[in-house]
PDB file of C-alpha atoms and ligand atoms in Angstrom:
ATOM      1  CA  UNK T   1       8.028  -7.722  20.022  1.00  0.00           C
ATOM      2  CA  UNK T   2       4.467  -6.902  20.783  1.00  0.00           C
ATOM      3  CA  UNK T   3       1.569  -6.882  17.930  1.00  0.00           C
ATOM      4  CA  UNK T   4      -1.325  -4.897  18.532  1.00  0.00           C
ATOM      5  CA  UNK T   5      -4.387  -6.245  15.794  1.00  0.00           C
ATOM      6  CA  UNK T   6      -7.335  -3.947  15.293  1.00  0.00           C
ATOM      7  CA  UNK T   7     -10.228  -5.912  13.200  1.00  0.00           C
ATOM      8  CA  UNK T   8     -13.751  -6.432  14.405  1.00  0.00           C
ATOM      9  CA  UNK T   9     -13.945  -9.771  11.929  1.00  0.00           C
ATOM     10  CA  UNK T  10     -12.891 -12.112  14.982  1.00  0.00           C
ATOM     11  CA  UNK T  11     -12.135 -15.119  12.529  1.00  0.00           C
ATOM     12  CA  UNK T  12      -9.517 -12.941  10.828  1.00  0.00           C
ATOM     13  CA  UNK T  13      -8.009 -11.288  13.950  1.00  0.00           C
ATOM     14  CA  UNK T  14      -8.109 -15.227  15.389  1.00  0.00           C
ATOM     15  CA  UNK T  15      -5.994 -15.984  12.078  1.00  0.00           C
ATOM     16  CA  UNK T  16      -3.593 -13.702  12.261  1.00  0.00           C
ATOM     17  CA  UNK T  17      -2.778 -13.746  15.647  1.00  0.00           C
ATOM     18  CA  UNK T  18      -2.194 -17.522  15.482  1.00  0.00           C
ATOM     19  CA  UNK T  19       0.085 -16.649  12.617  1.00  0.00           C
ATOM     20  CA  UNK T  20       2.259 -13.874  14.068  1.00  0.00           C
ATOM     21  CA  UNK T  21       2.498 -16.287  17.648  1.00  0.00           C
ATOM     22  CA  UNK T  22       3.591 -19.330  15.512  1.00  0.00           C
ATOM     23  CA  UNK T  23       6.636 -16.638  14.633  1.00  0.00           C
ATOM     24  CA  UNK T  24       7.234 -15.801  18.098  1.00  0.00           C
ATOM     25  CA  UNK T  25       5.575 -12.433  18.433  1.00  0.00           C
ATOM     26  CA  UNK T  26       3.599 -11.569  21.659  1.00  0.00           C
ATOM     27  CA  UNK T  27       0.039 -10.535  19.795  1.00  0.00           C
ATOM     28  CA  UNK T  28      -2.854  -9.574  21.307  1.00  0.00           C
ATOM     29  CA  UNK T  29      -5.973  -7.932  19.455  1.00  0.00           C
ATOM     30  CA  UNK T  30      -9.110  -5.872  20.006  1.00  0.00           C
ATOM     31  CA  UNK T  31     -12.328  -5.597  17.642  1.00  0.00           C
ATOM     32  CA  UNK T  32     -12.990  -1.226  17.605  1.00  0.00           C
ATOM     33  CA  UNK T  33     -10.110   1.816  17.497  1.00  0.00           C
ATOM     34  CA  UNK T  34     -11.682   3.341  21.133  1.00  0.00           C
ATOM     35  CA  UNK T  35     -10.259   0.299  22.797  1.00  0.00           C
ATOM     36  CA  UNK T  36      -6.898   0.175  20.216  1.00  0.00           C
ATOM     37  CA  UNK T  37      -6.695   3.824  21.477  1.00  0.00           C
ATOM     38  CA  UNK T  38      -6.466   2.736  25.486  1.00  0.00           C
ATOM     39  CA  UNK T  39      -4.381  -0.670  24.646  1.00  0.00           C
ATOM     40  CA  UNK T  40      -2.004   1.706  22.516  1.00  0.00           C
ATOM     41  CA  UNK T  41      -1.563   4.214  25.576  1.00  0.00           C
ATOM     42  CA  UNK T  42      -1.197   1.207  28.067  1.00  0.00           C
ATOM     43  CA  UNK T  43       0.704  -1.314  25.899  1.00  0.00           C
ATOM     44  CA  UNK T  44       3.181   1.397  23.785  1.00  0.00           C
ATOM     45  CA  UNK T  45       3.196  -1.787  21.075  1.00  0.00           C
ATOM     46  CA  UNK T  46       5.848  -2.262  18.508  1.00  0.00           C
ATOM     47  CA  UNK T  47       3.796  -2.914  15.561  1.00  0.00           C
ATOM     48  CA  UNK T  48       0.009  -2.124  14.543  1.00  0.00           C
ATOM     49  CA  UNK T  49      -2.254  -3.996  12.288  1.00  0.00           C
ATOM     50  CA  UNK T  50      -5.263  -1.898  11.516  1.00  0.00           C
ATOM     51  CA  UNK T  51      -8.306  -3.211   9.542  1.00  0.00           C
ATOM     52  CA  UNK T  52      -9.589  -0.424   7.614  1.00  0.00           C
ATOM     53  CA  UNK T  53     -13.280  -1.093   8.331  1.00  0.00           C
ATOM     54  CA  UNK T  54     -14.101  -0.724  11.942  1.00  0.00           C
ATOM     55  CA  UNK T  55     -17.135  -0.231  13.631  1.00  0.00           C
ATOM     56  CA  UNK T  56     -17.191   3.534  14.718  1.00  0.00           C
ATOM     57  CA  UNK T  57     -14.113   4.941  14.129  1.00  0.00           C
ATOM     58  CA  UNK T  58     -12.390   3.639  10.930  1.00  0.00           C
ATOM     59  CA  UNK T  59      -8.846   2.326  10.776  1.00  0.00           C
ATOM     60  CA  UNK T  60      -7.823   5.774   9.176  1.00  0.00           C
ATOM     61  CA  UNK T  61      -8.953   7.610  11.968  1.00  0.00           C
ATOM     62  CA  UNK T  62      -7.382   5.797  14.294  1.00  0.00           C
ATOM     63  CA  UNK T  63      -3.771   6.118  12.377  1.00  0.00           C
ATOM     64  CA  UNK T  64      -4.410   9.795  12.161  1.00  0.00           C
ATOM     65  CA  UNK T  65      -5.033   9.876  15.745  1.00  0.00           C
ATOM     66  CA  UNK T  66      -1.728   7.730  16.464  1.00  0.00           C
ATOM     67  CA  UNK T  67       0.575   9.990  14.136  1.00  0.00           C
ATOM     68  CA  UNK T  68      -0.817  13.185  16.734  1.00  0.00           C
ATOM     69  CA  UNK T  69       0.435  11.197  19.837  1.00  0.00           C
ATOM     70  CA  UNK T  70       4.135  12.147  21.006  1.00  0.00           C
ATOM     71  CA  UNK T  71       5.890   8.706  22.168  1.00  0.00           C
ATOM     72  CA  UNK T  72       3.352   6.837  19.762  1.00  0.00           C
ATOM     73  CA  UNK T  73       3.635   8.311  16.730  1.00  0.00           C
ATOM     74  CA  UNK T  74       6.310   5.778  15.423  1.00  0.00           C
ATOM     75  CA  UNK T  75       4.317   2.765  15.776  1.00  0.00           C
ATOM     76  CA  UNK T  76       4.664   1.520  12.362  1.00  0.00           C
ATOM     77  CA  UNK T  77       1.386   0.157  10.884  1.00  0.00           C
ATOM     78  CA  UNK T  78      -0.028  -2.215   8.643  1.00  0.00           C
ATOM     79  CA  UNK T  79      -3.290  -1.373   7.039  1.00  0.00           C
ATOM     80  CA  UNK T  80      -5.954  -4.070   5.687  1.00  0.00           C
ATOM     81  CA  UNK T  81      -8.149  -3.202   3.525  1.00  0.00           C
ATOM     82  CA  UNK T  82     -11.097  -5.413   1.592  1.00  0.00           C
ATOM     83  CA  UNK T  83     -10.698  -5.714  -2.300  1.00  0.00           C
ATOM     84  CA  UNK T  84     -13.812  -3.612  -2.443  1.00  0.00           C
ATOM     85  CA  UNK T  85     -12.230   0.093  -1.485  1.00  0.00           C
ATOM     86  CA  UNK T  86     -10.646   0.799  -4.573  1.00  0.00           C
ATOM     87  CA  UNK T  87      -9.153   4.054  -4.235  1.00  0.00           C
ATOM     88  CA  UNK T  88      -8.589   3.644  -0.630  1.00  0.00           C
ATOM     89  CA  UNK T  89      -4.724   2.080  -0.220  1.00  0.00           C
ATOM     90  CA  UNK T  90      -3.176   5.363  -1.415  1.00  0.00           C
ATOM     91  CA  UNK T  91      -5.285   7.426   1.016  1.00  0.00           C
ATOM     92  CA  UNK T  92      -4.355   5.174   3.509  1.00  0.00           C
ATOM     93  CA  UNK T  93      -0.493   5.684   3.309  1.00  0.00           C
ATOM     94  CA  UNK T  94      -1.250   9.530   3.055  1.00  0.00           C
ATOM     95  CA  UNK T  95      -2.847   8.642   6.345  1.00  0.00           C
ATOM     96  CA  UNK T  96       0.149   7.360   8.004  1.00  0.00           C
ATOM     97  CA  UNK T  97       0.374   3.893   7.696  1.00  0.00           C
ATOM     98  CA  UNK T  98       3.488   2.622   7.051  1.00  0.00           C
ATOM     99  CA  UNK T  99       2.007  -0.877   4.404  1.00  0.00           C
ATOM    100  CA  UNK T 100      -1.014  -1.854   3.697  1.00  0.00           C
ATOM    101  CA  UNK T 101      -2.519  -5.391   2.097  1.00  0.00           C
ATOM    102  CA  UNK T 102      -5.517  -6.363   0.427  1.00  0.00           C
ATOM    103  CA  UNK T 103      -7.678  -9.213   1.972  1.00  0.00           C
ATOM    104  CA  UNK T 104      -7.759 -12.107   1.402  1.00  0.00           C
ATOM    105  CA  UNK T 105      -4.595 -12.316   3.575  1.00  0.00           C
ATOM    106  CA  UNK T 106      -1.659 -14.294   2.386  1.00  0.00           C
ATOM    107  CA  UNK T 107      -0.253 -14.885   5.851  1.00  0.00           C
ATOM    108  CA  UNK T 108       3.301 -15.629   4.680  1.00  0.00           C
ATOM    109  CA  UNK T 109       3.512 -12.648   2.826  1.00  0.00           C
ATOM    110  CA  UNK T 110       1.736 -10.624   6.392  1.00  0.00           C
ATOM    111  CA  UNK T 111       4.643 -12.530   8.400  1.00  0.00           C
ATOM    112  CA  UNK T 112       7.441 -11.173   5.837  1.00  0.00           C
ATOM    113  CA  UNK T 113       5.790  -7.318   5.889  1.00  0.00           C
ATOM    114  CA  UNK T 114       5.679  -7.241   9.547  1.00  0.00           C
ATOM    115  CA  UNK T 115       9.141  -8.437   9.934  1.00  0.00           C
ATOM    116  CA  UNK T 116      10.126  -5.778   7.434  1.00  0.00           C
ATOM    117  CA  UNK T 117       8.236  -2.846   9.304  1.00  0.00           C
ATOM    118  CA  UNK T 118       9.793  -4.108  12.429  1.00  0.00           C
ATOM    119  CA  UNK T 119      13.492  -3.632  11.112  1.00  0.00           C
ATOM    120  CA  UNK T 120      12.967  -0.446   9.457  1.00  0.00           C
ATOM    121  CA  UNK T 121      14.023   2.700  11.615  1.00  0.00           C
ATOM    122  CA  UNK T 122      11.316   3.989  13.614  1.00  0.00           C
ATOM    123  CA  UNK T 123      11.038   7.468  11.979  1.00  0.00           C
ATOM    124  CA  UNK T 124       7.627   8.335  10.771  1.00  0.00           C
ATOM    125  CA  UNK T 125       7.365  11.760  10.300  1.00  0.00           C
ATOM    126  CA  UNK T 126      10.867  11.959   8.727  1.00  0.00           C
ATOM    127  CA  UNK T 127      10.171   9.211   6.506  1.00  0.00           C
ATOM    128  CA  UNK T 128       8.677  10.417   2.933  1.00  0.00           C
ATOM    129  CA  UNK T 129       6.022   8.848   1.806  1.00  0.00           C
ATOM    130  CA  UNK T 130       6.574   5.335  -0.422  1.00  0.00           C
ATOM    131  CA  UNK T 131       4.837   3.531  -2.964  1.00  0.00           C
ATOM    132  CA  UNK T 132       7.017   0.753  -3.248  1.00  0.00           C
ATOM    133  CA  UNK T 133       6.550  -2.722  -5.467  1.00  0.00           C
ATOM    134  CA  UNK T 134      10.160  -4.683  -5.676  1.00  0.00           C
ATOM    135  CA  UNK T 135      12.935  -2.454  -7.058  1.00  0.00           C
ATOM    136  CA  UNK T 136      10.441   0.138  -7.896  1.00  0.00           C
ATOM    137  CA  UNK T 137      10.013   2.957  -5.018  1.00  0.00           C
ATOM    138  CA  UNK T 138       7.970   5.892  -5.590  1.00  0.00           C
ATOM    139  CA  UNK T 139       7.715   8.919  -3.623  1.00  0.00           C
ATOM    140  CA  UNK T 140       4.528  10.482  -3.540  1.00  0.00           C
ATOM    141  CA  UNK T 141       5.400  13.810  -2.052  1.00  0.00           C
ATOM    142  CA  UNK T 142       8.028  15.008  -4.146  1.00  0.00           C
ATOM    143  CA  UNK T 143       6.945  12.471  -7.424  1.00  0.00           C
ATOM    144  CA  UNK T 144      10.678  11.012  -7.469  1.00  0.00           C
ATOM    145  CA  UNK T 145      10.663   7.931  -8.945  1.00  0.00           C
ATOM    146  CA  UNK T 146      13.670   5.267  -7.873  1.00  0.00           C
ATOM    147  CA  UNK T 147      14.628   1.818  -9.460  1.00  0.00           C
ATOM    148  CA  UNK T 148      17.073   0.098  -7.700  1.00  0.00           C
ATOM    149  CA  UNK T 149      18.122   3.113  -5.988  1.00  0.00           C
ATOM    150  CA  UNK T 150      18.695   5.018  -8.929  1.00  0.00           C
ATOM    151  CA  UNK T 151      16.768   7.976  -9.780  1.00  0.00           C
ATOM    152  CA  UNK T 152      14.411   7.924 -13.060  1.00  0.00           C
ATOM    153  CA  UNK T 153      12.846  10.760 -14.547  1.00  0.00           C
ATOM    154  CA  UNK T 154       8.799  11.002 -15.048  1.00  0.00           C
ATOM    155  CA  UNK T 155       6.688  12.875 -16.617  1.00  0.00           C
ATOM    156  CA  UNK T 156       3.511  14.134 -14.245  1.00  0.00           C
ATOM    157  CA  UNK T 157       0.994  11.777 -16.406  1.00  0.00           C
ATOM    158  CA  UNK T 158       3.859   8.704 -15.681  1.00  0.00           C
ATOM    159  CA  UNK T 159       4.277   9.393 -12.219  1.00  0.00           C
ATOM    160  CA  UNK T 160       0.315   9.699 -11.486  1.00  0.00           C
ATOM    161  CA  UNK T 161      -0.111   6.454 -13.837  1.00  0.00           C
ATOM    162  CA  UNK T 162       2.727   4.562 -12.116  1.00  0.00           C
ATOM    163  CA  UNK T 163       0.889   5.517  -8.769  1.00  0.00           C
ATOM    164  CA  UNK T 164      -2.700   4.539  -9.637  1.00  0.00           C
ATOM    165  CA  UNK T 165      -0.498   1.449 -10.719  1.00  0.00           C
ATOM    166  CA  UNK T 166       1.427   0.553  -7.694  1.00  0.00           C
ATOM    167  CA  UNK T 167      -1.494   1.387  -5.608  1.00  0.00           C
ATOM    168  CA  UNK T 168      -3.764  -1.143  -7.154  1.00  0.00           C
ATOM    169  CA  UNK T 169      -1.414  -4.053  -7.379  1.00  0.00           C
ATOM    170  CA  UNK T 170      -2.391  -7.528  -9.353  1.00  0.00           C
ATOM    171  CA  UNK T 171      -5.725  -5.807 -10.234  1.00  0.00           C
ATOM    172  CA  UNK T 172      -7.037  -5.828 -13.515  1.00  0.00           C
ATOM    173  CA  UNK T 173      -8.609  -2.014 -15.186  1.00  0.00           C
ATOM    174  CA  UNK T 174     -10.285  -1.153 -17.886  1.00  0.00           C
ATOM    175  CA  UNK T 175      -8.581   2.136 -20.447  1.00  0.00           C
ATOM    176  CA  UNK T 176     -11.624   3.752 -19.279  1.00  0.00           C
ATOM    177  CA  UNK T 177     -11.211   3.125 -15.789  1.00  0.00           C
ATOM    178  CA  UNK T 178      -7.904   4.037 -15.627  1.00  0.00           C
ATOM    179  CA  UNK T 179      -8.360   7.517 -17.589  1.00  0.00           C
ATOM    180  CA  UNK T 180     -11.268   8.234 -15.124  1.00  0.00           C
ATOM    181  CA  UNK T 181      -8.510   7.236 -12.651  1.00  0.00           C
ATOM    182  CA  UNK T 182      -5.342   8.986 -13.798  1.00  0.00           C
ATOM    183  CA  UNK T 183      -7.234  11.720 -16.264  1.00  0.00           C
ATOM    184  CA  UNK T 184     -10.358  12.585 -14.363  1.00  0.00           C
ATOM    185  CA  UNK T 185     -13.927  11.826 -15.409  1.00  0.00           C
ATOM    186  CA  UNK T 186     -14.254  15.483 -17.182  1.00  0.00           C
ATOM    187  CA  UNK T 187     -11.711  14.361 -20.269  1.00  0.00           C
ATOM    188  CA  UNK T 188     -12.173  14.410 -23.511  1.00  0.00           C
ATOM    189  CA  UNK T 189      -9.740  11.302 -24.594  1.00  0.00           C
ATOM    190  CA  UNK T 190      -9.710   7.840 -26.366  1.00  0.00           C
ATOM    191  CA  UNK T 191      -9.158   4.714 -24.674  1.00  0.00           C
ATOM    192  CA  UNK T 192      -5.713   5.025 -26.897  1.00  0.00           C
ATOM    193  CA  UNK T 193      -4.306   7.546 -24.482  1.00  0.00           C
ATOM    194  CA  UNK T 194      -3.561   5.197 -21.633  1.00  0.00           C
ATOM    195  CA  UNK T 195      -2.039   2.778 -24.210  1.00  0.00           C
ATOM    196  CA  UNK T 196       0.510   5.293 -24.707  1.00  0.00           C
ATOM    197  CA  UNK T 197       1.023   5.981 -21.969  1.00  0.00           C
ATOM    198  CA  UNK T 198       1.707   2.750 -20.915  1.00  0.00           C
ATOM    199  CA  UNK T 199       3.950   2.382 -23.648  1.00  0.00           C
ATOM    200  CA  UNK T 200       5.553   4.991 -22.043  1.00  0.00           C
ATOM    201  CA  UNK T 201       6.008   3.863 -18.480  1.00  0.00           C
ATOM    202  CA  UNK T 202       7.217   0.502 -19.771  1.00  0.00           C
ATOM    203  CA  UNK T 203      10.325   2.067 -22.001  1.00  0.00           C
ATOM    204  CA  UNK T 204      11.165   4.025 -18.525  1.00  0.00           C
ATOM    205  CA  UNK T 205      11.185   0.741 -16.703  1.00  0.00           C
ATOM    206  CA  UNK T 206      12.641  -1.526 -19.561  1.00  0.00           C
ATOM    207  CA  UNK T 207      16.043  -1.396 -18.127  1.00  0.00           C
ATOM    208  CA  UNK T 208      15.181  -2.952 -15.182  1.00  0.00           C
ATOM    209  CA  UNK T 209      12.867  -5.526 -17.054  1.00  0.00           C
ATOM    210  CA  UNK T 210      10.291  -4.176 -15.523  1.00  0.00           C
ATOM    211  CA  UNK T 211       8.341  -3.056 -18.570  1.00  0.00           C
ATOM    212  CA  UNK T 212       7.333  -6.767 -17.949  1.00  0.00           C
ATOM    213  CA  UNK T 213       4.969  -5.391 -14.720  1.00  0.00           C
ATOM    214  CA  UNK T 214       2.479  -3.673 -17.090  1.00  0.00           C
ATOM    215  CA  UNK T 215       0.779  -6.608 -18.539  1.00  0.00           C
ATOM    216  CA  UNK T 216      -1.860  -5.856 -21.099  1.00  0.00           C
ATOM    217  CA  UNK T 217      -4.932  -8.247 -20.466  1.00  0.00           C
ATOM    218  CA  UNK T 218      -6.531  -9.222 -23.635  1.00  0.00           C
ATOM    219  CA  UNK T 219      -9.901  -7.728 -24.309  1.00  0.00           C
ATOM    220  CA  UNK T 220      -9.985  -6.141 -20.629  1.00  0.00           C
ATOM    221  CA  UNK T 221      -7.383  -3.479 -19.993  1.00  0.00           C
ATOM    222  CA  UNK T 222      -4.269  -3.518 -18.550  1.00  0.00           C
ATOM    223  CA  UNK T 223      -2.975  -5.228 -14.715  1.00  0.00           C
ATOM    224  CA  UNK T 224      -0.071  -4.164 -12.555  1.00  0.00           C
ATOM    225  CA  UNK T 225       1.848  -6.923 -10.977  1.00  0.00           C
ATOM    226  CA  UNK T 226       5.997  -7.396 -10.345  1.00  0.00           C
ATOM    227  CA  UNK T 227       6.531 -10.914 -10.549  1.00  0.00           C
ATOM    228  CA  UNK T 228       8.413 -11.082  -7.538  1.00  0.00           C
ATOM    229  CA  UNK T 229      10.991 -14.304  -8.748  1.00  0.00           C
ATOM    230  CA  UNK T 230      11.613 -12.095 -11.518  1.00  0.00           C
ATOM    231  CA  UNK T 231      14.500  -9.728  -9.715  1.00  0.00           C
ATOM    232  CA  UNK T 232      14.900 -11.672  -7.109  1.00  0.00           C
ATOM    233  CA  UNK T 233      12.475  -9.992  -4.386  1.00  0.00           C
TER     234      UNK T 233
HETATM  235 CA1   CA Y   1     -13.589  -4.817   9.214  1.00  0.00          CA
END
């Protein structure tokens, strides 16, 4: 299996390379998407990892550019992004990549994606488009909502919650930042409108104990994270 890395930060491509070699993958890497574009033609690799932030073209323009290519196209991908570009992981996925994680890097958890992308089907374009956190997988196209498998109804305000949610993982928000989020900027609500509607969200996940995922942080707001021992991930 053959890992193509896109990053210009050198000590991070270094990193990861050493990383995915230790676990017998063939890796090689390259710092800007106009060489990734040649190496992709050339090479045909089995799995991309694409830093967001590139000089020139960005990471995104480079997926979008991949998905075009006939014989390509099905590369899965891995997108990094920096802590910094809030909004960006859900645009990224509407992009085309297949994952995405946040830097800093936990290279276990890289090693365990990777090896997940690689097993998965190579179908792309027939694949609808996944927030996923443990049990919880979310479709963005068609707002389904599955736990476990099993279909769960939402409401549109607890699907677009649930993906500002999934899409900013372990990250703490403010009410206000998450009704600018979720609600738009031009609202006329109290803070008290996310709280219900996190109440909400956490009775539809309950059965699953996953009500647990919402955690309210005292005096700050409210942070998404699955806690992964909890069902078993
Ligand atoms: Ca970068």
């Amino acid at each position: 299996m053959h890992i193509l890395i896109i990053e210009d930060e050198a000590a991070i491509r270094d990193m990861i390379r050493l990383s995915l070699e230790q676990a017998g993958y063939r890796v090689s890497g390259c710092a800007d998407a106009e060489t990734a574009r040649r190496e992709i033609v050339e090479w045909k690799p089995d799995c991309l990892i694409v830093d967001w932030m590139l000089p020139g073209d960005s990471g995104i323009d480079l997926v979008h550019w991949l998905r075009r290519q006939p014989g390509l196209q099905q590369i899965p991908v891995l997108m990094l992004t920096a802590r910094s570009e809030e909004t960006d992981t859900i645009t990224g996925l509407e992009a085309g990549a297949d994952d995405y994680m946040t830097k800093p890097l936990s290279l276990r958890e890289l090693r365990s994606r990777i090896k997940a992308l690689l097993r998965r089907p190579a179908q792309w374009q027939d694949q609808p488009q996944l927030l996923r956190d443990g049990p919880i997988q979310l479709n963005i196209e068609t707002h389904e909502l599955a736990i476990d498998g099993q279909p769960v109804k939402l409401s549109k305000k607890e699907f677009q919650l649930l993906k500002f949610f999934l899409g900013h993982r372990n990250r703490v928000f403010s009410r206000d930042r998450i009704l600018d989020a979720v609600w738009g900027s031009d609202r006329y609500l109290e803070d008290r409108t996310v709280d219900v509607h996190v109440l909400r969200l956490r009775k539809l996940l309950k059965p699953w104990g996953l009500d647990r995922c919402i955690q309210t942080v005292r005096g700050s707001g409210y942070r998404f994270h699955c806690d992964e021992a909890q069902h078993g991930q």
